[in-house]
PDB file of C-alpha atoms in Angstrom:
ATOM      1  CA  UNK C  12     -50.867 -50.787 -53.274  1.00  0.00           C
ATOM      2  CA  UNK C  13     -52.522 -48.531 -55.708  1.00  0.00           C
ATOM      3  CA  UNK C  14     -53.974 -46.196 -53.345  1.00  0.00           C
ATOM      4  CA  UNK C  15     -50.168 -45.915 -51.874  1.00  0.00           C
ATOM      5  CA  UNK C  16     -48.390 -45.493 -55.160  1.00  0.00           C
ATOM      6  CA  UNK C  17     -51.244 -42.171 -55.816  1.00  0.00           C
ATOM      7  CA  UNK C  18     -50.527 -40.970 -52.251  1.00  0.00           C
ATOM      8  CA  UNK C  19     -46.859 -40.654 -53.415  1.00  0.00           C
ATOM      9  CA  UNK C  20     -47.089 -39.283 -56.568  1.00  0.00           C
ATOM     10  CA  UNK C  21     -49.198 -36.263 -55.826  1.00  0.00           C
ATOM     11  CA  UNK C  22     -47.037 -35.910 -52.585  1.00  0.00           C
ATOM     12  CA  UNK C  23     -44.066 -35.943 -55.397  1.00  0.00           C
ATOM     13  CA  UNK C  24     -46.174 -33.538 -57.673  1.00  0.00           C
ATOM     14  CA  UNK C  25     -46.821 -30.795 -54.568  1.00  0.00           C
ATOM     15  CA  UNK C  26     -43.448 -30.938 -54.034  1.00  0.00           C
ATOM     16  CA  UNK C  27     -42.094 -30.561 -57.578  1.00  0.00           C
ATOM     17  CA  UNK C  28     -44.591 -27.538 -58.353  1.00  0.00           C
ATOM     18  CA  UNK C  29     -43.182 -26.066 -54.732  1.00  0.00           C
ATOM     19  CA  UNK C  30     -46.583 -25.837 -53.360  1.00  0.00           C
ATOM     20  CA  UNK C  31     -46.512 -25.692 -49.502  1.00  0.00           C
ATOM     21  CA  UNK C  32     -49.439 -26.545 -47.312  1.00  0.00           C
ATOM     22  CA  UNK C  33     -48.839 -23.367 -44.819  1.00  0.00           C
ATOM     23  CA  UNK C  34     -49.621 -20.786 -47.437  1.00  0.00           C
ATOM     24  CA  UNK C  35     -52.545 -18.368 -46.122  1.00  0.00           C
ATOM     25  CA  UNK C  36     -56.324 -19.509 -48.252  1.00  0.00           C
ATOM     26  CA  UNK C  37     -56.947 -15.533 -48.750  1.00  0.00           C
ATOM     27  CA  UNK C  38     -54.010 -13.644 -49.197  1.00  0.00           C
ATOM     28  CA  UNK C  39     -53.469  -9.797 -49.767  1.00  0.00           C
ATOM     29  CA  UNK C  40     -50.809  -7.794 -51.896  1.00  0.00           C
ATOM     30  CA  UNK C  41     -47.910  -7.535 -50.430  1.00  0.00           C
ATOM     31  CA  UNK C  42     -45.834  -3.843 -50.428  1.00  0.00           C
ATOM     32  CA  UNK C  43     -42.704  -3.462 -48.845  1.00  0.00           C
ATOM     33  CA  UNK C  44     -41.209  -0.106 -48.313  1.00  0.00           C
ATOM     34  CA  UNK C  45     -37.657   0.326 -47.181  1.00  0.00           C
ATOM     35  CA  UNK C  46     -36.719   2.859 -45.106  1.00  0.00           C
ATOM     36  CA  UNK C  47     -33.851   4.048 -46.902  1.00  0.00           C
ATOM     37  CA  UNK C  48     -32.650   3.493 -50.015  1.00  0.00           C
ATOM     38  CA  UNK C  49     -32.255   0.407 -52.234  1.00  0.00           C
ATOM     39  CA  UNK C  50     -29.202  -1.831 -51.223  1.00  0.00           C
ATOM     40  CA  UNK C  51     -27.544  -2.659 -54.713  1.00  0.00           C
ATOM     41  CA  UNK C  52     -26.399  -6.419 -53.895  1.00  0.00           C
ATOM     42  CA  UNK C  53     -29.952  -7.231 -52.694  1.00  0.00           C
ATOM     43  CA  UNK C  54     -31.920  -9.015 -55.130  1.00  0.00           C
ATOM     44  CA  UNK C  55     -35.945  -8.755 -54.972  1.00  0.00           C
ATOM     45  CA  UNK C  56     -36.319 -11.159 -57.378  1.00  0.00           C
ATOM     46  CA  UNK C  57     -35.763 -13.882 -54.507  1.00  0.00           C
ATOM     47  CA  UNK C  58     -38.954 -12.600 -52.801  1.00  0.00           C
ATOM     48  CA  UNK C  59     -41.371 -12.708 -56.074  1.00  0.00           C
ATOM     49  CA  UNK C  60     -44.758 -11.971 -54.461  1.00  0.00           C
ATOM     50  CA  UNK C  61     -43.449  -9.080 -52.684  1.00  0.00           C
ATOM     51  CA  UNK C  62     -43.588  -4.993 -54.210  1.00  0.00           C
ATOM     52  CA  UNK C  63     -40.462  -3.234 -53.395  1.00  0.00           C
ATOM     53  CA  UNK C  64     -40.227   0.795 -53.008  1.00  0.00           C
ATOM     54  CA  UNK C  65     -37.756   2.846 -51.321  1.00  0.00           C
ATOM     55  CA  UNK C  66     -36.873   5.880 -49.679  1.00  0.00           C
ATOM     56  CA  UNK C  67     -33.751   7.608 -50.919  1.00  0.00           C
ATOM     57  CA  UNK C  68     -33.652  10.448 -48.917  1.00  0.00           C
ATOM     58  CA  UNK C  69     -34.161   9.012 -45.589  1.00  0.00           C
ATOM     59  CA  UNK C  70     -31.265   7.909 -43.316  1.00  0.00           C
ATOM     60  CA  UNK C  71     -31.046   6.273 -39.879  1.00  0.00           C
ATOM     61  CA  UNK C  72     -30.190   8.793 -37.538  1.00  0.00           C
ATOM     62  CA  UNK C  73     -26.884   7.786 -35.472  1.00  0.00           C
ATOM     63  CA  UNK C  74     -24.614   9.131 -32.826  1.00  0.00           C
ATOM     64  CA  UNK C  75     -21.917  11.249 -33.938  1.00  0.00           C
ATOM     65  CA  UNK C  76     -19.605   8.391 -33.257  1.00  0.00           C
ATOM     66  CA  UNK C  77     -21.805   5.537 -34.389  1.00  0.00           C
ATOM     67  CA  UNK C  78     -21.870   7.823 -37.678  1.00  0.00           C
ATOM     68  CA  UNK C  79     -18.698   8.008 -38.067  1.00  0.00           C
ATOM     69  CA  UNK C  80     -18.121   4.489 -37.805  1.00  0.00           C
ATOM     70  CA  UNK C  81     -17.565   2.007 -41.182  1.00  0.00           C
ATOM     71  CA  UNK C  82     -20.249  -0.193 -42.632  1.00  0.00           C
ATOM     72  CA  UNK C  83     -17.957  -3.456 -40.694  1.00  0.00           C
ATOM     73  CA  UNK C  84     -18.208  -1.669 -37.418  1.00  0.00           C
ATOM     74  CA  UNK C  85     -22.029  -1.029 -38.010  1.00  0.00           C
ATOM     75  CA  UNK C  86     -22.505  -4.663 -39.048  1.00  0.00           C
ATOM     76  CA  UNK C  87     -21.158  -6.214 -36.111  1.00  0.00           C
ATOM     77  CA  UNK C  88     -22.233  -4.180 -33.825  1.00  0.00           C
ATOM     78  CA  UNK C  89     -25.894  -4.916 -35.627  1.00  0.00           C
ATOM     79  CA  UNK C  90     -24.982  -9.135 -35.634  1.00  0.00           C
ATOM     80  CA  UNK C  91     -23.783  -8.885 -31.927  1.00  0.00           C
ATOM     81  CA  UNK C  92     -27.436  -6.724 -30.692  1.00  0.00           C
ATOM     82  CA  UNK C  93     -24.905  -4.563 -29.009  1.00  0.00           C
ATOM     83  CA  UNK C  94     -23.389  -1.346 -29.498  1.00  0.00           C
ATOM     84  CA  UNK C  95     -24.423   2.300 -30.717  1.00  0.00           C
ATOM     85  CA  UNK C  96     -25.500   1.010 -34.238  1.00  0.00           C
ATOM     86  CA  UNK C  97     -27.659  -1.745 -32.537  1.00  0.00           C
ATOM     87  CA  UNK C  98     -29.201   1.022 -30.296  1.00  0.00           C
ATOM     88  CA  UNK C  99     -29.945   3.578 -33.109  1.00  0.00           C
ATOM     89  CA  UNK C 100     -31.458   0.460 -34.762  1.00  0.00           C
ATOM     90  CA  UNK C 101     -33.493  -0.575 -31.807  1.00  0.00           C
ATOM     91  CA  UNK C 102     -34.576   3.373 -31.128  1.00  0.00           C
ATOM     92  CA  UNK C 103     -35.451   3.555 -35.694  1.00  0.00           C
ATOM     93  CA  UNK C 104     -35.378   7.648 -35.494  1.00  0.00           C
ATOM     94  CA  UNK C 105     -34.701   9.071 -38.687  1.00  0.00           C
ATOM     95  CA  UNK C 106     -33.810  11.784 -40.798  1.00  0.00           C
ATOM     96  CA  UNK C 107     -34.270  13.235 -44.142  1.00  0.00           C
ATOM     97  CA  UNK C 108     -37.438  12.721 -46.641  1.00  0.00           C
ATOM     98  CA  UNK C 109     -40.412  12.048 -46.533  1.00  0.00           C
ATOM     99  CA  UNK C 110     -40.155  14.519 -43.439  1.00  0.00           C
ATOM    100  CA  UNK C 111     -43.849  12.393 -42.415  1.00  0.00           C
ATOM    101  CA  UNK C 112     -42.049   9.282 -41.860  1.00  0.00           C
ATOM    102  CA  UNK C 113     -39.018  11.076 -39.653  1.00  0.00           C
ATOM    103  CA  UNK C 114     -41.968  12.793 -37.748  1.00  0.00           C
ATOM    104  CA  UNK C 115     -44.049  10.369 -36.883  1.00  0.00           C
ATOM    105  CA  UNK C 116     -41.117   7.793 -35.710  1.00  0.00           C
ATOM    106  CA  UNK C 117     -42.398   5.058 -37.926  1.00  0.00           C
ATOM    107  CA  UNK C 118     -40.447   1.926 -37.073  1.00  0.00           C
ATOM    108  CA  UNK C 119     -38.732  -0.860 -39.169  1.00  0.00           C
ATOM    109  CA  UNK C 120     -41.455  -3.652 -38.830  1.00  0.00           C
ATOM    110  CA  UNK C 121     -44.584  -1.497 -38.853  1.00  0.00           C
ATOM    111  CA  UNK C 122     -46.888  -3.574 -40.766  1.00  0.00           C
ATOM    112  CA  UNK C 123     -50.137  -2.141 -41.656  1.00  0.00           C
ATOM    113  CA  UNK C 124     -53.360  -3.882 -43.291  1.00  0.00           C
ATOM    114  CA  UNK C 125     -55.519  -2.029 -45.700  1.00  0.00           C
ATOM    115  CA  UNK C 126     -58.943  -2.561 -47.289  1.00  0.00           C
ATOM    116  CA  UNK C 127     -59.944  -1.318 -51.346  1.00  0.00           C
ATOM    117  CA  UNK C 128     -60.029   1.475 -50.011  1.00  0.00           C
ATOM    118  CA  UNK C 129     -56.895   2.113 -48.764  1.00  0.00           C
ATOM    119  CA  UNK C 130     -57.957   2.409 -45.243  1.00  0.00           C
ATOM    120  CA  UNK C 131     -55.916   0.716 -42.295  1.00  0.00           C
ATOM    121  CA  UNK C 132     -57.884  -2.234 -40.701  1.00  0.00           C
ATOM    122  CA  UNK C 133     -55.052  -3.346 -38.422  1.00  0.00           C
ATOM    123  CA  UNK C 134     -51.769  -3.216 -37.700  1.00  0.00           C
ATOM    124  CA  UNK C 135     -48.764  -4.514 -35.948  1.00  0.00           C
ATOM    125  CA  UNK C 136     -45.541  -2.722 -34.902  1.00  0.00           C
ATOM    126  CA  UNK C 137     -43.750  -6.554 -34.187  1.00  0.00           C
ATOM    127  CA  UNK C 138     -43.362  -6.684 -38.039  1.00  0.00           C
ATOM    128  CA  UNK C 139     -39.634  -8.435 -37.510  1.00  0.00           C
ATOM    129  CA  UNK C 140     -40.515 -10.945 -34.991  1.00  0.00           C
ATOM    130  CA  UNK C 141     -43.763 -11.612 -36.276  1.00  0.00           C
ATOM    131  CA  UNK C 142     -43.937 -14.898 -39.196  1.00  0.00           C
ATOM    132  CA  UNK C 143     -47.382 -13.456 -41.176  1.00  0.00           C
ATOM    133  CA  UNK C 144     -49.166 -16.616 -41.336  1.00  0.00           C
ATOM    134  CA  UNK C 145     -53.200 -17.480 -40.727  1.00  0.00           C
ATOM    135  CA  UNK C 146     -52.469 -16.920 -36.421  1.00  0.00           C
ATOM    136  CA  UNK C 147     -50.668 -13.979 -36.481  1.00  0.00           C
ATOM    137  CA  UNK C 148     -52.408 -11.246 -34.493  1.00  0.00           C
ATOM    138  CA  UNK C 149     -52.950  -8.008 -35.649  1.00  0.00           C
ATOM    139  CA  UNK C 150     -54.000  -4.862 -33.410  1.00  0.00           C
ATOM    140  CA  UNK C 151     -57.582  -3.735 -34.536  1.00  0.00           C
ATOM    141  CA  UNK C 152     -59.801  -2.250 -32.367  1.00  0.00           C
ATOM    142  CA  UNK C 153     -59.037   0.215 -28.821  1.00  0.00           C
ATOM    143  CA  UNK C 154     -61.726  -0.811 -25.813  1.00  0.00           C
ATOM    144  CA  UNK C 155     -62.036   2.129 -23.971  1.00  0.00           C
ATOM    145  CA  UNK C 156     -64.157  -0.144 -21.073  1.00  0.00           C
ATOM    146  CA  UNK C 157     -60.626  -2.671 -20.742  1.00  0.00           C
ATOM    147  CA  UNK C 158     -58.244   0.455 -21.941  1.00  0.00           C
ATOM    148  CA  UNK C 159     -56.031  -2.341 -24.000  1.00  0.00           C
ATOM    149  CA  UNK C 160     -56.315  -3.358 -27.086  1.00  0.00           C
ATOM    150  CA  UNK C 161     -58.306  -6.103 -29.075  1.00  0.00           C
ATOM    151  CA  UNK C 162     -56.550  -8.151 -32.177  1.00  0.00           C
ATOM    152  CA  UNK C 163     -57.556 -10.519 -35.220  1.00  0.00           C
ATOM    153  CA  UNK C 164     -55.758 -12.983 -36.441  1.00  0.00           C
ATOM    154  CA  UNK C 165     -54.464 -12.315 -39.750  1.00  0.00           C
ATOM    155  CA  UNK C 166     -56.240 -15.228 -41.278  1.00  0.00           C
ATOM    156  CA  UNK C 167     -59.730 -14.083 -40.119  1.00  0.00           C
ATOM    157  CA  UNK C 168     -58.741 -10.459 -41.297  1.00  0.00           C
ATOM    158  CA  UNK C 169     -57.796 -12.009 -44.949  1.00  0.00           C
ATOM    159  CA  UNK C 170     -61.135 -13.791 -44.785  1.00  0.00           C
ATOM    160  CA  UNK C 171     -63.345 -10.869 -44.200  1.00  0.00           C
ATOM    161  CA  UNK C 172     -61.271  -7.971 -46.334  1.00  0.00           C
ATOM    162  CA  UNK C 173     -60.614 -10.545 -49.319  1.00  0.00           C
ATOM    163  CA  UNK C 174     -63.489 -13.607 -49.203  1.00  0.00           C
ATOM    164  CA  UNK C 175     -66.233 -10.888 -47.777  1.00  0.00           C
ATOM    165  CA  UNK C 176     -65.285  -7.853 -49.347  1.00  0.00           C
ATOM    166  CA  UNK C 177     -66.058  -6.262 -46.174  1.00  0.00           C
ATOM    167  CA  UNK C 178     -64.143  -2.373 -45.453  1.00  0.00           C
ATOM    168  CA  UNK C 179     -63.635   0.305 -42.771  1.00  0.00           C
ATOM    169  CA  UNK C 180     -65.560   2.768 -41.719  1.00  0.00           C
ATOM    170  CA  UNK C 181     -63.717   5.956 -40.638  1.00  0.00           C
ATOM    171  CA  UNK C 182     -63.730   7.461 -37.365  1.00  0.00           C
ATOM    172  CA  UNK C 183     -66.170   9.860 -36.220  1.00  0.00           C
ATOM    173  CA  UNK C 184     -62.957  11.299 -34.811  1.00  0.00           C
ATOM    174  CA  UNK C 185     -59.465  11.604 -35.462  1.00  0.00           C
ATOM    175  CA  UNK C 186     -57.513  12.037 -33.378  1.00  0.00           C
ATOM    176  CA  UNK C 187     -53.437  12.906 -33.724  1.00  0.00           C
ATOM    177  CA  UNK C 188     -51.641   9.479 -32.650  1.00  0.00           C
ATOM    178  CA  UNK C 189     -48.996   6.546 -33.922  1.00  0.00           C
ATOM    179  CA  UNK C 190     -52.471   4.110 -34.528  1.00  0.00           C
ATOM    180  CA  UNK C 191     -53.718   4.120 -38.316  1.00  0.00           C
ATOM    181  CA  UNK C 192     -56.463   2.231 -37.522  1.00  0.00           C
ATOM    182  CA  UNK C 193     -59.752   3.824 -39.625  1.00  0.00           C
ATOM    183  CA  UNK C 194     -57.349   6.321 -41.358  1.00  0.00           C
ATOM    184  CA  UNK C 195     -55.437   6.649 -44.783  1.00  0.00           C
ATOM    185  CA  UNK C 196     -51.569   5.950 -44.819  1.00  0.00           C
ATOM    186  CA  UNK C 197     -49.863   9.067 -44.763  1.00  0.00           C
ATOM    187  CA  UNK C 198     -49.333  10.830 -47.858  1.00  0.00           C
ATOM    188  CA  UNK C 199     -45.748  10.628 -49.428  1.00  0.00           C
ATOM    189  CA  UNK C 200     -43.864   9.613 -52.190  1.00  0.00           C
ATOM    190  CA  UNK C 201     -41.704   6.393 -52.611  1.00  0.00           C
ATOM    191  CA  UNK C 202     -39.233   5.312 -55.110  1.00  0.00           C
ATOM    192  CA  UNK C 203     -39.122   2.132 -57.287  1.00  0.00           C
ATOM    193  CA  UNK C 204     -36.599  -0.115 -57.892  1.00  0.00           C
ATOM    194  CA  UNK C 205     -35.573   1.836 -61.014  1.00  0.00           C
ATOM    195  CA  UNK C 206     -36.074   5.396 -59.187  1.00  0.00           C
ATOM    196  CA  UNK C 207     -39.523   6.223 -59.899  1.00  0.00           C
ATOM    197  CA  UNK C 208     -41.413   8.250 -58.243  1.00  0.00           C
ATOM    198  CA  UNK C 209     -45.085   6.971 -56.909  1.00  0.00           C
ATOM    199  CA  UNK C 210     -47.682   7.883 -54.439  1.00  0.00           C
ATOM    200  CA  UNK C 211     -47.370   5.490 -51.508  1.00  0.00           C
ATOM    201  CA  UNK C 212     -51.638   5.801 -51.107  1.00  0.00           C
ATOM    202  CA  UNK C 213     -51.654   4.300 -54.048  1.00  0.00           C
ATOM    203  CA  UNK C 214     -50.059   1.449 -53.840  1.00  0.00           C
ATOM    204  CA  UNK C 215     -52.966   0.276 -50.678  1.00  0.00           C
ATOM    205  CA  UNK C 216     -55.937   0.886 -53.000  1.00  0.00           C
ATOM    206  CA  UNK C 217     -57.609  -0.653 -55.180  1.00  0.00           C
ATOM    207  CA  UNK C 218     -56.773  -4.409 -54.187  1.00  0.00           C
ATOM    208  CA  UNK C 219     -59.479  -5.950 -51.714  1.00  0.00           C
ATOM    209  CA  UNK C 220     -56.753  -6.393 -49.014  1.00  0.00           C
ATOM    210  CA  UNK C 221     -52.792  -5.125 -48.724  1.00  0.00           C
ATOM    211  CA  UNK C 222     -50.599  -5.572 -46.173  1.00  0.00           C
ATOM    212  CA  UNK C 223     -47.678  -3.089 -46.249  1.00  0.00           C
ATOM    213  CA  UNK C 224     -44.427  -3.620 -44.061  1.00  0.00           C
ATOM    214  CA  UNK C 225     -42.040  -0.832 -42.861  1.00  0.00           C
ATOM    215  CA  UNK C 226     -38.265  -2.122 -43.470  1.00  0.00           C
ATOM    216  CA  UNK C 227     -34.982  -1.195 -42.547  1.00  0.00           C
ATOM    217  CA  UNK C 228     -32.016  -2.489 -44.591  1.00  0.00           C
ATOM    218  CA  UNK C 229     -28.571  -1.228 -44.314  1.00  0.00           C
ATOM    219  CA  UNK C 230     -27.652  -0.433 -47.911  1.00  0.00           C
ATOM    220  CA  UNK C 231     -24.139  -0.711 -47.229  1.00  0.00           C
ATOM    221  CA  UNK C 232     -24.097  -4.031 -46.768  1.00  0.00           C
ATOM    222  CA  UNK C 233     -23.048  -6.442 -48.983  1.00  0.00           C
ATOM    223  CA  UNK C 234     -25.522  -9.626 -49.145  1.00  0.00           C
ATOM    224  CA  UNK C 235     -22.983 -12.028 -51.123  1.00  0.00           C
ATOM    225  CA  UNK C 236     -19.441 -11.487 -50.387  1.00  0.00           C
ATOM    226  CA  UNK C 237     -19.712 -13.020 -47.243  1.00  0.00           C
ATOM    227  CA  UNK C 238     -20.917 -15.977 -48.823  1.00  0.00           C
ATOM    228  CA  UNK C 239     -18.461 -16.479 -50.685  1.00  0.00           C
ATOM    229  CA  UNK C 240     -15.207 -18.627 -50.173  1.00  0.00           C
ATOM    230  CA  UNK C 241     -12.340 -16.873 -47.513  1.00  0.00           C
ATOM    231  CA  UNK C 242     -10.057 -18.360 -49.631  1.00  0.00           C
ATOM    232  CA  UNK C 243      -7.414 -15.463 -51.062  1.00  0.00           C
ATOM    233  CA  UNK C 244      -8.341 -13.051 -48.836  1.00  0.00           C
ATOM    234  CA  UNK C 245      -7.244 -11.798 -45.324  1.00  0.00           C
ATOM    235  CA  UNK C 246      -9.003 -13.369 -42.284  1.00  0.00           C
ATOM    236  CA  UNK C 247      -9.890 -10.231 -40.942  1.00  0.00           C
ATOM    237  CA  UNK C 248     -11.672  -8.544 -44.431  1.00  0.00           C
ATOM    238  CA  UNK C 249     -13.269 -11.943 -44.929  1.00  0.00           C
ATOM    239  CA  UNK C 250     -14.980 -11.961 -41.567  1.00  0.00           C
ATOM    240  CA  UNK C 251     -15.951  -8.189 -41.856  1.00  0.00           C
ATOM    241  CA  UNK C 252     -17.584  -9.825 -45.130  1.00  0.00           C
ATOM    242  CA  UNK C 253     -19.325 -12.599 -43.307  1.00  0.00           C
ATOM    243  CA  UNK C 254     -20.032 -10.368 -40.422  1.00  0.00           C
ATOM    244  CA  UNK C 255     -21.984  -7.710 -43.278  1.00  0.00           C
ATOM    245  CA  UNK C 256     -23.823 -10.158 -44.989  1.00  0.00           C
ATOM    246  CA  UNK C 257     -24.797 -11.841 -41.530  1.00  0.00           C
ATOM    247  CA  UNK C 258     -26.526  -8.779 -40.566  1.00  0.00           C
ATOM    248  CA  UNK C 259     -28.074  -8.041 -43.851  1.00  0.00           C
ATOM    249  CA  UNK C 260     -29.412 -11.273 -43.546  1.00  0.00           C
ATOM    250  CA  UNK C 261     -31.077 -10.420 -40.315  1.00  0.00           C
ATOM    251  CA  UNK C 262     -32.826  -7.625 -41.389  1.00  0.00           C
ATOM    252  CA  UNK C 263     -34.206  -9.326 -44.451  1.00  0.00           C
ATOM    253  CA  UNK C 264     -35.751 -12.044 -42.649  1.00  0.00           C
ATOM    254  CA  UNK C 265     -39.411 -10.468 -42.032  1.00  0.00           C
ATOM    255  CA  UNK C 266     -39.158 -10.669 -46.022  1.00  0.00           C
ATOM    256  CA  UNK C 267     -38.909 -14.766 -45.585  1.00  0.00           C
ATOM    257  CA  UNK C 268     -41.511 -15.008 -43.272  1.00  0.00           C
ATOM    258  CA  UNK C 269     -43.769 -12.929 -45.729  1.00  0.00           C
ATOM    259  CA  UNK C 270     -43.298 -15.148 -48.626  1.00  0.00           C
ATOM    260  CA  UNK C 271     -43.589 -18.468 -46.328  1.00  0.00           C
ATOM    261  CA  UNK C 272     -46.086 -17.184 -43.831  1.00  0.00           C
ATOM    262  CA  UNK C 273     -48.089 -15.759 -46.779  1.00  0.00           C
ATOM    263  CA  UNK C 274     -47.616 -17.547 -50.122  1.00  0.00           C
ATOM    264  CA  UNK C 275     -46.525 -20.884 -48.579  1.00  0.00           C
ATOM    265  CA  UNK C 276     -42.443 -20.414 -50.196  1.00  0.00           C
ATOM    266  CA  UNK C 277     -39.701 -21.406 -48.210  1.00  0.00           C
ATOM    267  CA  UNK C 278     -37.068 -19.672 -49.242  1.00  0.00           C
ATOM    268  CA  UNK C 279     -33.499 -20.472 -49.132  1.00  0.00           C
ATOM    269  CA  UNK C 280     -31.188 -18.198 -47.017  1.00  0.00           C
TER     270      UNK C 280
END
């Protein structure tokens, strides 16, 4: 009876302190840099193990039409995976600064791991489908006898960058092509959450292990109005509302499976 009434309160006292048994042994900083910039309604302070930096100057590149279109025609086209907005999301071709970025076609959900010295180890370009815990499987090596290539699971990376210490070496040679793997991050700035400027390099060195995520999110959206009651307003700007923060939500939710896959949190939608 003793042994029972323990068992239950340190179950009680996990559960109370919010401590989850998923969360990763070795875990790396976290950056996340938005492809775009900030959405005002979206608060980072849900997500508190995560770094937040932006991109003002760089938009989603649309159809002329899709363009033209309001943020409630972009939202449900977005919800519904169909529809110019959907495509332009799917196809993540931008415009605007940092030029880098726009040229080299980097994707929302391009997730890259770096050692202390700010060299990519692996990466993944399945960043929104993928949930960040101890099995996911990063890309990290090319075998030129099998032309594919090999992966690591994430926990096994975390192990050897953060328990090990262990780093890249860099390429003998490099080669222009979408794979980081050996290199630096491209060099451009990024903005913080209250507009300040910092070198994105920066922010991957230094720590024995970083993971960095690419992110798209809509910044016209609005996260909370559509969680709010319908009542008083007119059934067709209330479910433009829902429809907004419904596909907000959907881009956001690589952030969830950061902070649960990663730091053991589940978070509440």
């Amino acid at each position: 009876m003793k042994i029972m009434k323990s068992i239950a309160i340190v179950l009680v006292t996990l559960l109370m302190a919010g401590v989850s048994f998923g969360q990763m042994k070795y875990k790396p900083k976290v950056v996340v840099v938005v492809l775009g910039p900030k959405n005002p309604t979206l608060d980072e302070s849900i997500f508190p193990d995560l770094q937040f930096y932006y991109t003002p100057d760089l938009k989603l590149k649309m159809s002329k039409k899709a363009a033209s279109n309001n943020s409630s025609k972009h939202a449900w086209s977005s919800v519904m995976g169909m529809g110019r907005t959907s495509r332009a999301e799917s196809h993540d071709f931008y415009t605007g600064q940092p030029e880098i970025l726009a040229q080299q076609s980097v994707h929302s959900g391009t997730a890259y791991v770096f050692d202390k010295n700010g060299r990519v180890n692996a990466e993944t370009f399945n960043g929104k489908q993928e949930y960040f815990n101890n099995k996911t499987k990063f890309l990290v090596r090319f075998n030129k006898m099998k032309r594919s290539w090999e992966s690591e699971s994430f926990g096994d990376l975390m192990k050897s960058l953060v328990k090990k210490g262990e780093t890249m070496k860099p390429p003998k040679k490099s080669k222009t092509t979408s794979h980081l793997i050996g290199k630096e991050l491209y060099a451009f700035n990024v903005a913080d959450k209250n507009g300040k400027e910092v070198d994105a390099q920066s922010l991957v060195k230094g720590n024995s292990a970083t993971l960095l995520l690419f992110l798209y999110i809509n910044p016209e959206y609005d996260f909370n109005k559509g969680k709010e009651s319908g009542a008083g307003k007119k059934g067709k700007d209330y479910m433009n509302q829902v429809a907004q923060t419904m596909a907000a939500d959907k881009q956001i939710e690589p952030l969830y499976n950061l902070e649960k896959g990663i730091f053991g949190k589940r978070i509440e939608h």
